Short mmCIF file of C-alpha atoms and ligand atoms in Angstrom, two decimals:
data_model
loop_
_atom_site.label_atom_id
_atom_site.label_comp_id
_atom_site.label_asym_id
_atom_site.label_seq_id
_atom_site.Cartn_x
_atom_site.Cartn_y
_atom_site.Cartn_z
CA UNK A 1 -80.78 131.22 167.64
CA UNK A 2 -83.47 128.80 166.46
CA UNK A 3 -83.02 125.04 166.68
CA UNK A 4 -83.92 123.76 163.45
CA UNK A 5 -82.75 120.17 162.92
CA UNK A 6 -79.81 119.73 160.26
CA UNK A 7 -78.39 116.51 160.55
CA UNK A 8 -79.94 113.18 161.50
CA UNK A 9 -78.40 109.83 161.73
CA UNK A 10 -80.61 107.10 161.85
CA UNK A 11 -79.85 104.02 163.09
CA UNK A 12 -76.41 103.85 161.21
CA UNK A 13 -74.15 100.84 160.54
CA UNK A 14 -71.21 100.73 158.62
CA UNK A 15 -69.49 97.72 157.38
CA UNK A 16 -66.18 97.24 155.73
CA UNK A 17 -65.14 93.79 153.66
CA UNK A 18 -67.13 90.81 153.03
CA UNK A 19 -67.86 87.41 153.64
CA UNK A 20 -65.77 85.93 156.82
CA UNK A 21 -63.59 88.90 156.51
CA UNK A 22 -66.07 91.56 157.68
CA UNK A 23 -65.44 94.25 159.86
CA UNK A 24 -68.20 96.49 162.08
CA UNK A 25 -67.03 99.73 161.88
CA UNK A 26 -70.06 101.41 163.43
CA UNK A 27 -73.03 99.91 164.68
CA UNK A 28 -76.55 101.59 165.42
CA UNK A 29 -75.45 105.10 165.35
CA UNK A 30 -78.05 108.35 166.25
CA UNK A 31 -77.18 111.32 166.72
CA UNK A 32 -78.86 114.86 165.86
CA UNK A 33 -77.49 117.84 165.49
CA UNK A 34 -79.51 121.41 165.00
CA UNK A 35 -78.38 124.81 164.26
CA UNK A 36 -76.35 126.48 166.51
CA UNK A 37 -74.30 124.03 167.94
CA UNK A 38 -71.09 122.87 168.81
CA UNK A 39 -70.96 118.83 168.67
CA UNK A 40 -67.96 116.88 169.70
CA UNK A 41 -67.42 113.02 169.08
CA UNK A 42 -65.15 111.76 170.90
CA UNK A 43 -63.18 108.12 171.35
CA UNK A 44 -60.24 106.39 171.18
CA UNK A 45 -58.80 105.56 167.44
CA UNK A 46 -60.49 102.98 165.85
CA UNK A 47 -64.39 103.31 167.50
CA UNK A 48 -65.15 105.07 163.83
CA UNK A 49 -65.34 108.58 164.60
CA UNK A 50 -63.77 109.32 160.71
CA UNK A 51 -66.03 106.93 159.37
CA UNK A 52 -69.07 108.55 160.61
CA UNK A 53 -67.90 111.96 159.33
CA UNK A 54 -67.31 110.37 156.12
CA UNK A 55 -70.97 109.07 156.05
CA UNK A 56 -72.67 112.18 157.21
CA UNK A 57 -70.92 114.25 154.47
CA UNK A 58 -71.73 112.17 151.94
CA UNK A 59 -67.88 110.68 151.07
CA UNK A 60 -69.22 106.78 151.85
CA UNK A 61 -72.55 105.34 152.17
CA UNK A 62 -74.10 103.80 155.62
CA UNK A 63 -74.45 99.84 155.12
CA UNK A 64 -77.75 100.26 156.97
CA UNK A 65 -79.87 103.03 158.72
CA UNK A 66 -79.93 107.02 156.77
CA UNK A 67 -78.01 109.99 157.12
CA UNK A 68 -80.69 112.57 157.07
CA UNK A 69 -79.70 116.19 155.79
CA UNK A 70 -82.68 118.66 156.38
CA UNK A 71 -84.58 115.50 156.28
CA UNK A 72 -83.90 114.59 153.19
CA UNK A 73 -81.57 111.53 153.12
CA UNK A 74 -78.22 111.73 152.11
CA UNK A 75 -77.57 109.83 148.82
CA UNK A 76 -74.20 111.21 147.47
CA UNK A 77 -71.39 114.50 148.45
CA UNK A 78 -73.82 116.81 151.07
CA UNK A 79 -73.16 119.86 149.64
CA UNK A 80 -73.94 121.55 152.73
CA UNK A 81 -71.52 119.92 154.69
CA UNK A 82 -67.72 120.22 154.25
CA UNK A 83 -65.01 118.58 156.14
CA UNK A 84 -61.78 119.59 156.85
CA UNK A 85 -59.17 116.83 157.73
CA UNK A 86 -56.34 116.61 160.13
CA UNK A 87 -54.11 117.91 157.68
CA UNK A 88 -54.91 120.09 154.94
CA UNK A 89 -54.39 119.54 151.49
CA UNK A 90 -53.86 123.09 149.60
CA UNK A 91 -52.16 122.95 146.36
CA UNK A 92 -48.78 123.85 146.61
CA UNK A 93 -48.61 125.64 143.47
CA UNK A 94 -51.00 128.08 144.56
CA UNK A 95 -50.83 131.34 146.66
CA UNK A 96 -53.03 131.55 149.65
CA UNK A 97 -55.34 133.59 147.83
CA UNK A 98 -55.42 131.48 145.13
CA UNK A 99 -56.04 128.29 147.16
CA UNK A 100 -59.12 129.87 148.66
CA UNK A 101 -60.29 131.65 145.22
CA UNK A 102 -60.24 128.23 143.80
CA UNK A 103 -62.72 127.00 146.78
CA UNK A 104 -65.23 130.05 145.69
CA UNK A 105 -64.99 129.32 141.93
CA UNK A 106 -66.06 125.47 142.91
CA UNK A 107 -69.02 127.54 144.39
CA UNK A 108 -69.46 129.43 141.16
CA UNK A 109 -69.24 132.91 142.62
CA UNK A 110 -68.77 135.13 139.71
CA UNK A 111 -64.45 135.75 139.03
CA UNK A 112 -65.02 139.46 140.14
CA UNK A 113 -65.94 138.83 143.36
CA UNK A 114 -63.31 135.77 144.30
CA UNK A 115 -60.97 138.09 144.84
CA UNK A 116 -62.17 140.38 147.32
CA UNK A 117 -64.11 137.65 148.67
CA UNK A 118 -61.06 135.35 149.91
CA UNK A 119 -59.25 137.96 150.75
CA UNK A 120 -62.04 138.44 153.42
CA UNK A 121 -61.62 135.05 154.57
CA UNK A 122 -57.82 135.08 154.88
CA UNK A 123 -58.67 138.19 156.52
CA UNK A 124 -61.04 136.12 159.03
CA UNK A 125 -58.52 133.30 159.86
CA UNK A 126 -56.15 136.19 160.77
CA UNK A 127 -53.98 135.53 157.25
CA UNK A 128 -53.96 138.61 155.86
CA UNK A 129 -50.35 139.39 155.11
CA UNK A 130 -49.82 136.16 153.36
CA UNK A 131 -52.34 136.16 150.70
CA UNK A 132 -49.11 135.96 147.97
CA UNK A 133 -47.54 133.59 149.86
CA UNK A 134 -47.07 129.19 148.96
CA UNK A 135 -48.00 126.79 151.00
CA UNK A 136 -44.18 125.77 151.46
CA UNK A 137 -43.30 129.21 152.45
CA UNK A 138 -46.21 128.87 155.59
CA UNK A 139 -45.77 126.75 158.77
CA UNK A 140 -48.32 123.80 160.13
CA UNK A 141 -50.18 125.88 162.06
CA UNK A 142 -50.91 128.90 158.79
CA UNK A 143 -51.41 125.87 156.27
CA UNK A 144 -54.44 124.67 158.66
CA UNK A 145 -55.56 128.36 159.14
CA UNK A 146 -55.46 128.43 154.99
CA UNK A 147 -57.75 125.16 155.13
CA UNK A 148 -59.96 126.43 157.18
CA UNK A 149 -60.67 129.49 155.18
CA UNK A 150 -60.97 127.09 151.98
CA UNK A 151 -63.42 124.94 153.90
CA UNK A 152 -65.36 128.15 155.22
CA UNK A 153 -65.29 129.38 151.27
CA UNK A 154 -67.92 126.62 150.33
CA UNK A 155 -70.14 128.39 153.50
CA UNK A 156 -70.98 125.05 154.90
CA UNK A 157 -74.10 125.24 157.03
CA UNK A 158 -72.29 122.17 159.02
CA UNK A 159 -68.76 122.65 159.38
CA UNK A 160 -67.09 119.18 160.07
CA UNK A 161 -63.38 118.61 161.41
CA UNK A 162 -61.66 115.69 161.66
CA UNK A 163 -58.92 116.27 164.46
CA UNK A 164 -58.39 119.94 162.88
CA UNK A 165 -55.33 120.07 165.29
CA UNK A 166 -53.94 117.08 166.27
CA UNK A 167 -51.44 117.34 163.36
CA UNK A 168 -50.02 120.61 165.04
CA UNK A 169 -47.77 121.30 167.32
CA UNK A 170 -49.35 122.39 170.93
CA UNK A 171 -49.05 126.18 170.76
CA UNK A 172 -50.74 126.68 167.21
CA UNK A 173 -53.10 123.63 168.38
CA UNK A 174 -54.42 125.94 171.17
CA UNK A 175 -53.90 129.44 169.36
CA UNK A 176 -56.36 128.12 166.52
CA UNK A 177 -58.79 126.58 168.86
CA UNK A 178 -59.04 130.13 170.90
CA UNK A 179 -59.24 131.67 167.19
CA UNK A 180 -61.76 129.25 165.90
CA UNK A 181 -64.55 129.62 168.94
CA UNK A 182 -63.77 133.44 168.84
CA UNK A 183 -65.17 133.11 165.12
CA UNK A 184 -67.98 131.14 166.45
CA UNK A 185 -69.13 132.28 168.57
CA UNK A 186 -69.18 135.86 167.31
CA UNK A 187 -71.17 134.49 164.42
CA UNK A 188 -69.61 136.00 161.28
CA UNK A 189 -69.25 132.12 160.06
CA UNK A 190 -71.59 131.14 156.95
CA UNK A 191 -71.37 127.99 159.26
CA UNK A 192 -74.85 126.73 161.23
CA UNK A 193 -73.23 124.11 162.85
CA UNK A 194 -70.05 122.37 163.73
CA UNK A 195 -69.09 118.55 164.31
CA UNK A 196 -65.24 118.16 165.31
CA UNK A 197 -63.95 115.02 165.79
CA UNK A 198 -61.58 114.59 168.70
CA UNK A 199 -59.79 112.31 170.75
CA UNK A 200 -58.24 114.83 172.92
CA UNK A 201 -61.11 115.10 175.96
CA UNK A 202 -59.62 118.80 176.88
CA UNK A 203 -60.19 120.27 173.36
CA UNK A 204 -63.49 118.49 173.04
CA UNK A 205 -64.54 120.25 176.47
CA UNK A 206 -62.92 123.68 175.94
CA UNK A 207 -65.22 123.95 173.02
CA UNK A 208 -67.81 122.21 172.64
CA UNK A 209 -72.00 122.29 173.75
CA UNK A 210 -72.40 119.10 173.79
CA UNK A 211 -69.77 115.98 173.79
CA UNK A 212 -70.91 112.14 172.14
CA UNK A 213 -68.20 110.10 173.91
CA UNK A 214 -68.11 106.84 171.25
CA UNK A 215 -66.81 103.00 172.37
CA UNK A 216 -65.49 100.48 170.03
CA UNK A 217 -65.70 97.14 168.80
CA UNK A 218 -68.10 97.90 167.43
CA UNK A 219 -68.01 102.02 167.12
CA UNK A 220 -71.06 102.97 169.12
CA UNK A 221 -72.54 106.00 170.94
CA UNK A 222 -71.59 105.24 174.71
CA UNK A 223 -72.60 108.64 176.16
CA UNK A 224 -73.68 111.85 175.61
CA UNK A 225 -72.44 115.19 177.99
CA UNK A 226 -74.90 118.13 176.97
CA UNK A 227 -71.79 121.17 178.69
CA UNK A 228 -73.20 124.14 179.52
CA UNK A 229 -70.02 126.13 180.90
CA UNK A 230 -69.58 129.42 179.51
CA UNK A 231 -66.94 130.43 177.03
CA UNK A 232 -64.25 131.09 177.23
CA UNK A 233 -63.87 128.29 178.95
CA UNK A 234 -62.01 128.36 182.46
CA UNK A 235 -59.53 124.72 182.50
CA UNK A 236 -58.69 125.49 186.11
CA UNK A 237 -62.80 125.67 187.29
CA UNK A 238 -63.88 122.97 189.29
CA UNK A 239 -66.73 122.37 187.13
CA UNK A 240 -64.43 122.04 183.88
CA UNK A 241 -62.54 119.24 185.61
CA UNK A 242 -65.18 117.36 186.87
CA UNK A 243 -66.43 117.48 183.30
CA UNK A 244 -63.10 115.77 182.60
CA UNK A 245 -63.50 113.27 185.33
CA UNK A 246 -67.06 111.97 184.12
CA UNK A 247 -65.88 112.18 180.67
CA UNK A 248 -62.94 109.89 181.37
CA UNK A 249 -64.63 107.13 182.56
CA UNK A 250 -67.16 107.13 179.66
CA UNK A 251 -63.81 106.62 177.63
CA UNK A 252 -62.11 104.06 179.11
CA UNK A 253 -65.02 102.39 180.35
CA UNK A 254 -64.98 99.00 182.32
CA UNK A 255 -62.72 95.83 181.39
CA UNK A 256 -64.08 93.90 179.49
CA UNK A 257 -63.87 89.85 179.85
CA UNK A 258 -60.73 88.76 178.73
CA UNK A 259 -61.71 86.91 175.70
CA UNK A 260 -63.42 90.03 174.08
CA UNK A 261 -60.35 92.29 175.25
CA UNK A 262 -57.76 90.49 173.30
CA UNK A 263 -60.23 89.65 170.12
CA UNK A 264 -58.91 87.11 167.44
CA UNK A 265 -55.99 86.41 165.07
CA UNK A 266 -56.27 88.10 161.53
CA UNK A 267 -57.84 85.80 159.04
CA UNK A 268 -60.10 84.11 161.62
CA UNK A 269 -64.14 84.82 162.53
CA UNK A 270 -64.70 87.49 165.32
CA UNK A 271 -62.68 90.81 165.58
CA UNK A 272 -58.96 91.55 165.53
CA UNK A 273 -58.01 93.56 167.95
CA UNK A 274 -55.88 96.36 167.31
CA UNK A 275 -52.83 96.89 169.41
CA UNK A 276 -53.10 99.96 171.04
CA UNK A 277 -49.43 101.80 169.32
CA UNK A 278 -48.10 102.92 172.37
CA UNK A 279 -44.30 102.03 173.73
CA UNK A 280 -43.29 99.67 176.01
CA UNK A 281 -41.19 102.80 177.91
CA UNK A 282 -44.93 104.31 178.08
CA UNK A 283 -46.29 101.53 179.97
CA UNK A 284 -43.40 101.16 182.24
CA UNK A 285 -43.35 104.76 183.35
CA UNK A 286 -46.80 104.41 184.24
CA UNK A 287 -46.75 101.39 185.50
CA UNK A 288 -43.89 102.85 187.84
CA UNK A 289 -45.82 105.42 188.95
CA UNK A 290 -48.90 103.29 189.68
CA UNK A 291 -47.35 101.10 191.56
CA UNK A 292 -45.96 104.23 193.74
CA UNK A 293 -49.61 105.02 193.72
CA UNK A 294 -51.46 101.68 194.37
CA UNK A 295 -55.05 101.24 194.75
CA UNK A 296 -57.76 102.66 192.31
CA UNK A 297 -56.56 106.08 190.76
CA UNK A 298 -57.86 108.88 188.89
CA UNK A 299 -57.11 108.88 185.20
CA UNK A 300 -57.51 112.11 184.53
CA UNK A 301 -54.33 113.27 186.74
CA UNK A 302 -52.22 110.79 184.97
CA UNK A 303 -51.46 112.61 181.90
CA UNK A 304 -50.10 115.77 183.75
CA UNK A 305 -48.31 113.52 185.79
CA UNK A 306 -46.69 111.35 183.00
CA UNK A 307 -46.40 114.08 180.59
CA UNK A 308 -48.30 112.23 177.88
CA UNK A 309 -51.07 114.01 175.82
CA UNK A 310 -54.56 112.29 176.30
CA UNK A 311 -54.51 109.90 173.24
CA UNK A 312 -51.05 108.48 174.15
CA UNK A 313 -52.08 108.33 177.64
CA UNK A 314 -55.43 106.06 176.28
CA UNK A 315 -53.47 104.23 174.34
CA UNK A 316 -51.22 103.20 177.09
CA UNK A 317 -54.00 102.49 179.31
CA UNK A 318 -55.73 100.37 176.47
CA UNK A 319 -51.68 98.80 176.16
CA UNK A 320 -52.16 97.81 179.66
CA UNK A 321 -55.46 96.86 180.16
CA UNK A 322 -55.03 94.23 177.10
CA UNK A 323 -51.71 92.70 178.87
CA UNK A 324 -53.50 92.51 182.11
CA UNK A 325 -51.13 94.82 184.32
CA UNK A 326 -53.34 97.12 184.80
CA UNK A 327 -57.77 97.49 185.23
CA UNK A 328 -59.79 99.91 184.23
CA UNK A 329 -62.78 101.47 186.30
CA UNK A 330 -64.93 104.45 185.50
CA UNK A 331 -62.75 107.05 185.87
CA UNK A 332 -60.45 105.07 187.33
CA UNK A 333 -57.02 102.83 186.65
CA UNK A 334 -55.38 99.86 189.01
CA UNK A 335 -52.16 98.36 189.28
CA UNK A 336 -53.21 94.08 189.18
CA UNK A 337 -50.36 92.28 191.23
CA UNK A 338 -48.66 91.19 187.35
CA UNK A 339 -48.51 94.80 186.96
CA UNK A 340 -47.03 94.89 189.96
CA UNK A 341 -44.34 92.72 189.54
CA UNK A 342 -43.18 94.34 186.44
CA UNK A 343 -42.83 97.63 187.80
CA UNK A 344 -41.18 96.16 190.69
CA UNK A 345 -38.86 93.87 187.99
CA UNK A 346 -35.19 93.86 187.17
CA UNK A 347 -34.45 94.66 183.17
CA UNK A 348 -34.53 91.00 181.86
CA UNK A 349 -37.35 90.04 183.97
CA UNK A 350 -39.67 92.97 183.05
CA UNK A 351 -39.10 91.55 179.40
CA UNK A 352 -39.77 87.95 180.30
CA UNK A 353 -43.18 89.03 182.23
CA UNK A 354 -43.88 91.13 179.16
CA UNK A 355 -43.13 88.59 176.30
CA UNK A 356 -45.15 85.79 178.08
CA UNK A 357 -48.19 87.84 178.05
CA UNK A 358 -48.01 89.28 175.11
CA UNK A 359 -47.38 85.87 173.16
CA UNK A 360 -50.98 85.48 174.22
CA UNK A 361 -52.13 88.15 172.09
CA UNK A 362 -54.26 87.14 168.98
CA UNK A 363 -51.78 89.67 166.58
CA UNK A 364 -48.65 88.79 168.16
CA UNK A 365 -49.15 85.19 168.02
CA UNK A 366 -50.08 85.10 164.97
CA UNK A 367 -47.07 86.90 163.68
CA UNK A 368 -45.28 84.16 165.50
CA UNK A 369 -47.37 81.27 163.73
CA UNK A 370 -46.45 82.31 160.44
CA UNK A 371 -42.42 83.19 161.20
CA UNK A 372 -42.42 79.49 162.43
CA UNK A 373 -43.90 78.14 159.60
CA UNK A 374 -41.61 80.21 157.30
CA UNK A 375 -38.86 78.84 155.52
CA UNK A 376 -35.60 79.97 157.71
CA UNK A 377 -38.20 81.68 160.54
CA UNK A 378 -38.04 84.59 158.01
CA UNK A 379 -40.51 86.55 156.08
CA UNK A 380 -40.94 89.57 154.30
CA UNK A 381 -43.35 92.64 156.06
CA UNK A 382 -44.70 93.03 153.35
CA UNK A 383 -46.17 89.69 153.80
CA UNK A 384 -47.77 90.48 156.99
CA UNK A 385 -48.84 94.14 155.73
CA UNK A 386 -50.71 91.97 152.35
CA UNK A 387 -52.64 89.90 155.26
CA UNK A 388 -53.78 92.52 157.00
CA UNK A 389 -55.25 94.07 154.71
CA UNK A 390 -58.48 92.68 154.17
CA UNK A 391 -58.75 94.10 157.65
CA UNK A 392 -57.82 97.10 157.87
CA UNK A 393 -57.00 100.42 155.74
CA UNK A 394 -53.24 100.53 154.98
CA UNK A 395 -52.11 103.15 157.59
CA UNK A 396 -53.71 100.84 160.06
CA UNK A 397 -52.09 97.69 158.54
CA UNK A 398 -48.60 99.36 158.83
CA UNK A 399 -49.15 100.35 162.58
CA UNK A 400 -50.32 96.87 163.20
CA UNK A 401 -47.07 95.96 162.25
CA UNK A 402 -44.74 98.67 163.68
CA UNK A 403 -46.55 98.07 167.25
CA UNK A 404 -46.17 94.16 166.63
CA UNK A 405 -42.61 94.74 165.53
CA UNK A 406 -42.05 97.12 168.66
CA UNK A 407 -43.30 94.97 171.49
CA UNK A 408 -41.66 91.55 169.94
CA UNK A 409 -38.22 93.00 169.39
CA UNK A 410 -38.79 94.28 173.44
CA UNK A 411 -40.11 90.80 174.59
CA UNK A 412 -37.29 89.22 171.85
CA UNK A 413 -40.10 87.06 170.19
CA UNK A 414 -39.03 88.51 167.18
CA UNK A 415 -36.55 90.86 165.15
CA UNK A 416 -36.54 93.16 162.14
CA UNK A 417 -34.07 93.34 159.72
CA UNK A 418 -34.29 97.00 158.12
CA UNK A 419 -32.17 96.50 155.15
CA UNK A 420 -34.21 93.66 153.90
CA UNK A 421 -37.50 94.49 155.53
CA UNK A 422 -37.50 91.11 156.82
CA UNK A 423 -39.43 90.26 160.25
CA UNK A 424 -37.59 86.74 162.19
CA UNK A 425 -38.53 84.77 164.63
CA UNK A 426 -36.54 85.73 167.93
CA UNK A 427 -32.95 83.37 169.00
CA UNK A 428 -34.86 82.98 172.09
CA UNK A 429 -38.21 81.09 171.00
CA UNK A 430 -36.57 79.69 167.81
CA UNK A 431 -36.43 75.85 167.57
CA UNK A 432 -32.82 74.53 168.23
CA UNK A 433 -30.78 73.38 165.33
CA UNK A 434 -30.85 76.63 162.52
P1 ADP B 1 -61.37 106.58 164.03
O1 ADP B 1 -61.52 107.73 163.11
O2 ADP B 1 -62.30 106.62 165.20
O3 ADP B 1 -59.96 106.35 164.47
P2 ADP B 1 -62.09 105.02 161.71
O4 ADP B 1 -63.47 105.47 161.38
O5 ADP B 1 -60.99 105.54 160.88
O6 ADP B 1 -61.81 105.25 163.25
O7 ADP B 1 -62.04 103.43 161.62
C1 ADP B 1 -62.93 102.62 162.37
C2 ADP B 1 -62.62 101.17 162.08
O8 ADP B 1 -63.00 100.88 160.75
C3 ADP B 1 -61.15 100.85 162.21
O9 ADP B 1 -61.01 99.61 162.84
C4 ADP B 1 -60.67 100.79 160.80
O10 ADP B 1 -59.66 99.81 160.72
C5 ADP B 1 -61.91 100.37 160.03
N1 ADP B 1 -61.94 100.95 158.69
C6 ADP B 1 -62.02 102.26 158.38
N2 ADP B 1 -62.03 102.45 157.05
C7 ADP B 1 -61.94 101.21 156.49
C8 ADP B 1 -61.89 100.71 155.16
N3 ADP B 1 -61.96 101.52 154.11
N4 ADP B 1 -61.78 99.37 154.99
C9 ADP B 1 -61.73 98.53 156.05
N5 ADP B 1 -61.77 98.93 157.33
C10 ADP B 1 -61.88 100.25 157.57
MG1 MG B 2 -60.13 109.07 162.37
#
């Protein structure tokens, strides 16, 4: 295969909001990509994997730097790249075949040929069978098969995924991966090159050539793994784990000072932190078993071990870095002695050690500041969720606020009242007297 260049990002930066309220979602990205291969970007949520996809194919524009498309910059939609999302959007009132004609017509292939034509695509994804059937009638793992014979339709010279199969359950996950590279890499795809977005490091390595492991605050490049295994890759070979290893520790990286770690309150200068959503029975189970464990140990065994899948297992790690139980090397996790003491904790004091640290955190405290200075020590979510938002994009905003809502109920620095939707300061820390 020749190498020609197809994509180059120059010196990207992406910023959301304005004035004090302004948000670095990406910072001094490159990155090139040329024909033939395979590119991975991985990080944890929130280090602006999406939002690079969504500059490179043209959906929003780069604040500074240039998206460069067979060097000519990218001004509006790339035509020549096409993106499929987590979860596919095919029109319900549409076969199969008609969902994928529909992509060809976009195309303007003539209407004699968009029949036999996506019937060779449903054909490719291994559909065929179901070309009369509706979307409703398929499961998860068929609907994304559909998508991706839509997407491959518009013959994208850069095919671009973002998490193509996180929104499946494990089995189709891994039969569509193994389906996907056999596609590849016999080369009857239109498609040049591919760019999946990932935050699963096992998927990442079982398919791609190279990996661009991405850090947050702001989303940057933190390393690049050129992997030159052969496929089908081998998850039990040496090599493949020690990929996983290195890999690992690019991800998690090194703890950061504690006043960058925890970031600031919404609404003020500097950058709010989100809190990682993952549960307090999470950390407890692994801080359990890292206490069992003590002294520095390898991340990559702990999500076998805890039966998490790798972006809980981050997110947990992140969970516990940011309440100081635990520290993060490269590669490697430890217990600290407060970590200690809440494994080692009876019921009420693992929630007493867990509310007094995570009062200190800039969300949680300032979902605390405003319930105190509420009428009653009540207030609407939707109050929070409106704050946020300047902030973040409204998924975010409303995980913000489960994970805040989760971890105060726990530490009883706050309740919810479901009927009313109504968050409340906790008995505990409320002011004697109401
Ligand atoms: P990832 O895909 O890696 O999880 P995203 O690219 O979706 O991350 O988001 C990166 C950061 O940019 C997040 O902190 C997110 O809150 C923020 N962000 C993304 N889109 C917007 C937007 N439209 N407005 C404001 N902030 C945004
Ligand atoms: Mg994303």
């Amino acid at each position: 295969m020749t190498n020609e260049v197809l994509l180059r990002v120059e010196n990207v930066t992406r910023i959301f909001g304005r004035g004090d309220r302004k948000f670095t979602a990406v910072e001094g990205i490159n990155l090139e990509i040329r024909t033939g291969e395979f590119v991975a970007l991985l990080g944890p949520s929130g280090c602006g994997k999406s939002t690079l996809l969504r500059m490179i194919t043209g959906l929003i524009a780069p604040t500074s730097g240039v998206v460069y498309y067979r060097g000519r910059p990218v001004r509006s939609v790339n035509p020549y790249a096409t993106m499929v999302f987590q979860t596919f959007a095919l029109f319900p009132w549409l076969t199969v075949r008609d969902n994928v004609s529909l992509a060809l017509e976009a195309r303007g292939v003539p209407t004699a040929e968009r029949q036999p034509q996506a019937e060779k695509l449903i054909d490719l994804v291994g559909m065929d069978g179901f070309e009369s059937a509706y979307p409703r009638e398929l499961s998860g793992g068929m609907r994304q098969k559909v998508g991706f014979a839509r997407a491959l339709a518009v013959e994208p010279e850069l095919l671009c995924l973002d998490e193509p199969f996180s929104a499946l359950d494990v089995l189709s996950a891994e039969a569509l991966r193994g389906e996907l590279m056999e596609l590849w890499n016999s080369g009857v795809l239109p498609t040049r090159a591919i760019l999946m977005v990932s935050h699963n490091i096992d998927e990442a390595l079982f398919m791609a050539d190279r990996i661009v492991v991405m850090g947050k605050e702001p989303g940057h490049i933190a390393a690049v793994f050129p992997i030159d295994l052969p496929h089908p890759r081998n998850r039990k070979a040496p090599a493949f784990e020690a990929f996983i290893d290195r890999i690992y520790g690019a991800i998690a990286g090194r703890t950061e000072p504690e006043a960058k770690e925890i970031g600031t309150a919404p609404g003020v200068a500097g950058i709010t932190r989100i809190l990682p959503p993952s549960s307090v029975e999470a950390l407890a189970g692994m801080l359990e078993h890292l206490n069992a464990n003590r002294s520095p140990y390898d991340i990559y065994k702990l999500d076998t071990e805890l039966g998490l899948d790798m972006a809980d297992l981050v997110r947990t790690i992140e969970m516990s870095e940011m309440l100081g139980f635990a520290k993060v090397g490269s590669g490697d996790i430890e217990i600290t002695p407060l970590g200690q003491a809440f494994a080692e904790a009876s019921i009420l004091a693992r929630k007493e050690i867990f509310a007094g640290r995570a009062k200190r955190l800039p969300m949680v405290d300032w979902t605390m500041q405003m319930l105190r200075a509420a009428p009653d020590y009540r207030l609407p979510w939707r109050v929070f969720y409106t704050a946020l938002l300047p902030e973040f994009p409204d998924d975010v905003a409303t995980r913000q606020l489960d994970t805040v809502i989760d971890w105060g109920r726990y530490a009883e620095l706050l309740d919810y009242d479901d009927r009313n939707e109504t968050l409340r300061l906790g008995e505990a820390v409320t002011p004697p007297g109401v």
